[in-house]
Amino acid sequence: MTRPLEVRLALALLSGAALVFLLEGLVLQLTSDPGFLRLPLVATLLAALVVGTLWARWRLARLAGGVFGVLVAVLHVMIALSDQVWWLRVVSGLLAAANVYAVVLLLTRPADLHFGGPRD
């Protein structure tokens, strides 16, 4: 069975946002803050785990994806509202929006049917 567009897009957004966050951490590690890489590394590993469960179509994967997306979005909003360089704040704001949109996509009916939700 092929995955619906909503699920494929949510997978792409969650994994892409995690990779951009990791790249952001690498840039900050090299330029200014030597301790910033730990958080993006942990977030990327958790994103890989969540995306893997979504790919495998586990029944509770949507819940895990939703919780992960909301928590990472809150993290990015906190970074965007903190006293950082302007480009870090802009990128974090965009990553927060991407994670929220991925959660919204996981809440759609095609995603619900794909993960074995109630059928009419």
mmCIF file with all atom_site columns, C-alpha atoms in Angstrom:
data_model
loop_
_atom_site.group_PDB
_atom_site.id
_atom_site.type_symbol
_atom_site.label_atom_id
_atom_site.label_alt_id
_atom_site.label_comp_id
_atom_site.label_asym_id
_atom_site.label_entity_id
_atom_site.label_seq_id
_atom_site.pdbx_PDB_ins_code
_atom_site.Cartn_x
_atom_site.Cartn_y
_atom_site.Cartn_z
_atom_site.occupancy
_atom_site.B_iso_or_equiv
_atom_site.pdbx_formal_charge
_atom_site.auth_seq_id
_atom_site.auth_comp_id
_atom_site.auth_asym_id
_atom_site.auth_atom_id
_atom_site.pdbx_PDB_model_num
ATOM 1   C CA . MET A 1 1   ? 0.000   0.000  0.000  1.00 0.00 ? 1   MET A CA 1
ATOM 2   C CA . THR A 1 2   ? 1.356   3.376  -0.961 1.00 0.00 ? 2   THR A CA 1
ATOM 3   C CA . ARG A 1 3   ? 1.500   6.132  1.607  1.00 0.00 ? 3   ARG A CA 1
ATOM 4   C CA . PRO A 1 4   ? -0.826  9.129  1.225  1.00 0.00 ? 4   PRO A CA 1
ATOM 5   C CA . LEU A 1 5   ? 0.666   12.473 0.305  1.00 0.00 ? 5   LEU A CA 1
ATOM 6   C CA . GLU A 1 6   ? -0.020  13.834 3.775  1.00 0.00 ? 6   GLU A CA 1
ATOM 7   C CA . VAL A 1 7   ? 2.052   11.103 5.422  1.00 0.00 ? 7   VAL A CA 1
ATOM 8   C CA . ARG A 1 8   ? 4.911   11.417 2.923  1.00 0.00 ? 8   ARG A CA 1
ATOM 9   C CA . LEU A 1 9   ? 4.999   15.191 3.396  1.00 0.00 ? 9   LEU A CA 1
ATOM 10  C CA . ALA A 1 10  ? 4.936   14.861 7.200  1.00 0.00 ? 10  ALA A CA 1
ATOM 11  C CA . LEU A 1 11  ? 7.839   12.392 7.022  1.00 0.00 ? 11  LEU A CA 1
ATOM 12  C CA . ALA A 1 12  ? 9.788   14.779 4.797  1.00 0.00 ? 12  ALA A CA 1
ATOM 13  C CA . LEU A 1 13  ? 9.095   17.774 7.045  1.00 0.00 ? 13  LEU A CA 1
ATOM 14  C CA . LEU A 1 14  ? 10.038  16.020 10.277 1.00 0.00 ? 14  LEU A CA 1
ATOM 15  C CA . SER A 1 15  ? 13.250  14.543 8.906  1.00 0.00 ? 15  SER A CA 1
ATOM 16  C CA . GLY A 1 16  ? 14.220  17.654 6.916  1.00 0.00 ? 16  GLY A CA 1
ATOM 17  C CA . ALA A 1 17  ? 13.641  19.965 9.877  1.00 0.00 ? 17  ALA A CA 1
ATOM 18  C CA . ALA A 1 18  ? 15.764  17.715 12.088 1.00 0.00 ? 18  ALA A CA 1
ATOM 19  C CA . LEU A 1 19  ? 18.603  17.742 9.571  1.00 0.00 ? 19  LEU A CA 1
ATOM 20  C CA . VAL A 1 20  ? 18.453  21.531 9.221  1.00 0.00 ? 20  VAL A CA 1
ATOM 21  C CA . PHE A 1 21  ? 18.524  21.834 13.022 1.00 0.00 ? 21  PHE A CA 1
ATOM 22  C CA . LEU A 1 22  ? 21.582  19.562 13.111 1.00 0.00 ? 22  LEU A CA 1
ATOM 23  C CA . LEU A 1 23  ? 23.272  21.694 10.440 1.00 0.00 ? 23  LEU A CA 1
ATOM 24  C CA . GLU A 1 24  ? 22.406  24.784 12.442 1.00 0.00 ? 24  GLU A CA 1
ATOM 25  C CA . GLY A 1 25  ? 24.029  23.209 15.499 1.00 0.00 ? 25  GLY A CA 1
ATOM 26  C CA . LEU A 1 26  ? 27.157  22.338 13.537 1.00 0.00 ? 26  LEU A CA 1
ATOM 27  C CA . VAL A 1 27  ? 27.492  25.912 12.295 1.00 0.00 ? 27  VAL A CA 1
ATOM 28  C CA . LEU A 1 28  ? 27.088  27.298 15.812 1.00 0.00 ? 28  LEU A CA 1
ATOM 29  C CA . GLN A 1 29  ? 29.528  24.705 17.170 1.00 0.00 ? 29  GLN A CA 1
ATOM 30  C CA . LEU A 1 30  ? 32.177  25.893 14.741 1.00 0.00 ? 30  LEU A CA 1
ATOM 31  C CA . THR A 1 31  ? 31.535  29.623 15.053 1.00 0.00 ? 31  THR A CA 1
ATOM 32  C CA . SER A 1 32  ? 30.544  30.574 18.568 1.00 0.00 ? 32  SER A CA 1
ATOM 33  C CA . ASP A 1 33  ? 28.858  28.254 21.043 1.00 0.00 ? 33  ASP A CA 1
ATOM 34  C CA . PRO A 1 34  ? 30.759  25.003 21.612 1.00 0.00 ? 34  PRO A CA 1
ATOM 35  C CA . GLY A 1 35  ? 27.962  23.398 23.641 1.00 0.00 ? 35  GLY A CA 1
ATOM 36  C CA . PHE A 1 36  ? 25.058  23.968 21.272 1.00 0.00 ? 36  PHE A CA 1
ATOM 37  C CA . LEU A 1 37  ? 25.487  20.737 19.282 1.00 0.00 ? 37  LEU A CA 1
ATOM 38  C CA . ARG A 1 38  ? 24.156  18.386 21.971 1.00 0.00 ? 38  ARG A CA 1
ATOM 39  C CA . LEU A 1 39  ? 20.532  19.494 21.688 1.00 0.00 ? 39  LEU A CA 1
ATOM 40  C CA . PRO A 1 40  ? 20.297  19.260 17.871 1.00 0.00 ? 40  PRO A CA 1
ATOM 41  C CA . LEU A 1 41  ? 22.007  15.873 17.972 1.00 0.00 ? 41  LEU A CA 1
ATOM 42  C CA . VAL A 1 42  ? 19.500  14.470 20.470 1.00 0.00 ? 42  VAL A CA 1
ATOM 43  C CA . ALA A 1 43  ? 16.588  16.010 18.532 1.00 0.00 ? 43  ALA A CA 1
ATOM 44  C CA . THR A 1 44  ? 17.846  14.487 15.281 1.00 0.00 ? 44  THR A CA 1
ATOM 45  C CA . LEU A 1 45  ? 18.188  11.043 16.836 1.00 0.00 ? 45  LEU A CA 1
ATOM 46  C CA . LEU A 1 46  ? 14.665  11.256 18.260 1.00 0.00 ? 46  LEU A CA 1
ATOM 47  C CA . ALA A 1 47  ? 13.364  12.473 14.899 1.00 0.00 ? 47  ALA A CA 1
ATOM 48  C CA . ALA A 1 48  ? 14.966  9.478  13.200 1.00 0.00 ? 48  ALA A CA 1
ATOM 49  C CA . LEU A 1 49  ? 13.235  7.193  15.681 1.00 0.00 ? 49  LEU A CA 1
ATOM 50  C CA . VAL A 1 50  ? 9.850   8.882  15.171 1.00 0.00 ? 50  VAL A CA 1
ATOM 51  C CA . VAL A 1 51  ? 10.184  8.915  11.382 1.00 0.00 ? 51  VAL A CA 1
ATOM 52  C CA . GLY A 1 52  ? 11.150  5.243  11.480 1.00 0.00 ? 52  GLY A CA 1
ATOM 53  C CA . THR A 1 53  ? 8.032   4.350  13.447 1.00 0.00 ? 53  THR A CA 1
ATOM 54  C CA . LEU A 1 54  ? 5.882   6.404  11.082 1.00 0.00 ? 54  LEU A CA 1
ATOM 55  C CA . TRP A 1 55  ? 7.483   4.673  8.106  1.00 0.00 ? 55  TRP A CA 1
ATOM 56  C CA . ALA A 1 56  ? 6.809   1.254  9.666  1.00 0.00 ? 56  ALA A CA 1
ATOM 57  C CA . ARG A 1 57  ? 3.128   2.220  10.223 1.00 0.00 ? 57  ARG A CA 1
ATOM 58  C CA . TRP A 1 58  ? 3.038   1.421  13.920 1.00 0.00 ? 58  TRP A CA 1
ATOM 59  C CA . ARG A 1 59  ? -0.363  2.129  15.363 1.00 0.00 ? 59  ARG A CA 1
ATOM 60  C CA . LEU A 1 60  ? 0.873   4.617  17.981 1.00 0.00 ? 60  LEU A CA 1
ATOM 61  C CA . ALA A 1 61  ? 3.309   6.275  15.580 1.00 0.00 ? 61  ALA A CA 1
ATOM 62  C CA . ARG A 1 62  ? 0.959   9.187  14.911 1.00 0.00 ? 62  ARG A CA 1
ATOM 63  C CA . LEU A 1 63  ? 0.774   9.946  18.615 1.00 0.00 ? 63  LEU A CA 1
ATOM 64  C CA . ALA A 1 64  ? 4.562   9.796  18.918 1.00 0.00 ? 64  ALA A CA 1
ATOM 65  C CA . GLY A 1 65  ? 4.955   11.983 15.827 1.00 0.00 ? 65  GLY A CA 1
ATOM 66  C CA . GLY A 1 66  ? 2.472   14.510 17.150 1.00 0.00 ? 66  GLY A CA 1
ATOM 67  C CA . VAL A 1 67  ? 4.036   14.750 20.585 1.00 0.00 ? 67  VAL A CA 1
ATOM 68  C CA . PHE A 1 68  ? 7.531   14.974 19.118 1.00 0.00 ? 68  PHE A CA 1
ATOM 69  C CA . GLY A 1 69  ? 6.470   17.634 16.595 1.00 0.00 ? 69  GLY A CA 1
ATOM 70  C CA . VAL A 1 70  ? 4.812   19.807 19.232 1.00 0.00 ? 70  VAL A CA 1
ATOM 71  C CA . LEU A 1 71  ? 7.725   19.550 21.666 1.00 0.00 ? 71  LEU A CA 1
ATOM 72  C CA . VAL A 1 72  ? 10.302  20.379 19.000 1.00 0.00 ? 72  VAL A CA 1
ATOM 73  C CA . ALA A 1 73  ? 8.134   23.247 17.758 1.00 0.00 ? 73  ALA A CA 1
ATOM 74  C CA . VAL A 1 74  ? 8.031   24.686 21.284 1.00 0.00 ? 74  VAL A CA 1
ATOM 75  C CA . LEU A 1 75  ? 11.814  24.302 21.490 1.00 0.00 ? 75  LEU A CA 1
ATOM 76  C CA . HIS A 1 76  ? 12.239  26.201 18.222 1.00 0.00 ? 76  HIS A CA 1
ATOM 77  C CA . VAL A 1 77  ? 9.861   28.946 19.343 1.00 0.00 ? 77  VAL A CA 1
ATOM 78  C CA . MET A 1 78  ? 11.932  29.343 22.511 1.00 0.00 ? 78  MET A CA 1
ATOM 79  C CA . ILE A 1 79  ? 15.097  29.632 20.400 1.00 0.00 ? 79  ILE A CA 1
ATOM 80  C CA . ALA A 1 80  ? 13.385  32.101 18.058 1.00 0.00 ? 80  ALA A CA 1
ATOM 81  C CA . LEU A 1 81  ? 12.330  34.291 20.975 1.00 0.00 ? 81  LEU A CA 1
ATOM 82  C CA . SER A 1 82  ? 15.701  34.165 22.730 1.00 0.00 ? 82  SER A CA 1
ATOM 83  C CA . ASP A 1 83  ? 18.580  36.593 22.436 1.00 0.00 ? 83  ASP A CA 1
ATOM 84  C CA . GLN A 1 84  ? 20.463  34.954 19.540 1.00 0.00 ? 84  GLN A CA 1
ATOM 85  C CA . VAL A 1 85  ? 21.791  36.095 16.191 1.00 0.00 ? 85  VAL A CA 1
ATOM 86  C CA . TRP A 1 86  ? 19.100  37.053 13.714 1.00 0.00 ? 86  TRP A CA 1
ATOM 87  C CA . TRP A 1 87  ? 19.613  34.177 11.265 1.00 0.00 ? 87  TRP A CA 1
ATOM 88  C CA . LEU A 1 88  ? 19.289  31.588 14.043 1.00 0.00 ? 88  LEU A CA 1
ATOM 89  C CA . ARG A 1 89  ? 16.025  33.126 15.138 1.00 0.00 ? 89  ARG A CA 1
ATOM 90  C CA . VAL A 1 90  ? 14.643  33.151 11.595 1.00 0.00 ? 90  VAL A CA 1
ATOM 91  C CA . VAL A 1 91  ? 15.645  29.549 10.911 1.00 0.00 ? 91  VAL A CA 1
ATOM 92  C CA . SER A 1 92  ? 14.199  28.411 14.244 1.00 0.00 ? 92  SER A CA 1
ATOM 93  C CA . GLY A 1 93  ? 10.923  30.151 13.472 1.00 0.00 ? 93  GLY A CA 1
ATOM 94  C CA . LEU A 1 94  ? 10.713  28.393 10.118 1.00 0.00 ? 94  LEU A CA 1
ATOM 95  C CA . LEU A 1 95  ? 11.553  25.056 11.712 1.00 0.00 ? 95  LEU A CA 1
ATOM 96  C CA . ALA A 1 96  ? 8.825   25.581 14.313 1.00 0.00 ? 96  ALA A CA 1
ATOM 97  C CA . ALA A 1 97  ? 6.316   26.220 11.530 1.00 0.00 ? 97  ALA A CA 1
ATOM 98  C CA . ALA A 1 98  ? 7.477   23.111 9.654  1.00 0.00 ? 98  ALA A CA 1
ATOM 99  C CA . ASN A 1 99  ? 7.049   20.922 12.722 1.00 0.00 ? 99  ASN A CA 1
ATOM 100 C CA . VAL A 1 100 ? 3.577   22.287 13.464 1.00 0.00 ? 100 VAL A CA 1
ATOM 101 C CA . TYR A 1 101 ? 2.551   21.694 9.845  1.00 0.00 ? 101 TYR A CA 1
ATOM 102 C CA . ALA A 1 102 ? 3.841   18.111 10.048 1.00 0.00 ? 102 ALA A CA 1
ATOM 103 C CA . VAL A 1 103 ? 1.666   17.550 13.125 1.00 0.00 ? 103 VAL A CA 1
ATOM 104 C CA . VAL A 1 104 ? -1.347  18.990 11.300 1.00 0.00 ? 104 VAL A CA 1
ATOM 105 C CA . LEU A 1 105 ? -0.680  16.657 8.377  1.00 0.00 ? 105 LEU A CA 1
ATOM 106 C CA . LEU A 1 106 ? -0.566  13.677 10.736 1.00 0.00 ? 106 LEU A CA 1
ATOM 107 C CA . LEU A 1 107 ? -4.006  14.640 12.050 1.00 0.00 ? 107 LEU A CA 1
ATOM 108 C CA . THR A 1 108 ? -5.720  14.494 8.634  1.00 0.00 ? 108 THR A CA 1
ATOM 109 C CA . ARG A 1 109 ? -8.176  11.765 7.659  1.00 0.00 ? 109 ARG A CA 1
ATOM 110 C CA . PRO A 1 110 ? -5.912  10.130 5.025  1.00 0.00 ? 110 PRO A CA 1
ATOM 111 C CA . ALA A 1 111 ? -3.185  9.789  7.653  1.00 0.00 ? 111 ALA A CA 1
ATOM 112 C CA . ASP A 1 112 ? -5.715  8.393  10.116 1.00 0.00 ? 112 ASP A CA 1
ATOM 113 C CA . LEU A 1 113 ? -6.847  5.770  7.609  1.00 0.00 ? 113 LEU A CA 1
ATOM 114 C CA . HIS A 1 114 ? -3.263  4.948  6.668  1.00 0.00 ? 114 HIS A CA 1
ATOM 115 C CA . PHE A 1 115 ? -2.325  4.175  10.264 1.00 0.00 ? 115 PHE A CA 1
ATOM 116 C CA . GLY A 1 116 ? -5.371  1.965  10.802 1.00 0.00 ? 116 GLY A CA 1
ATOM 117 C CA . GLY A 1 117 ? -7.834  4.410  12.227 1.00 0.00 ? 117 GLY A CA 1
ATOM 118 C CA . PRO A 1 118 ? -11.603 3.945  12.201 1.00 0.00 ? 118 PRO A CA 1
ATOM 119 C CA . ARG A 1 119 ? -13.106 3.179  8.812  1.00 0.00 ? 119 ARG A CA 1
ATOM 120 C CA . ASP A 1 120 ? -16.628 4.034  7.716  1.00 0.00 ? 120 ASP A CA 1
#
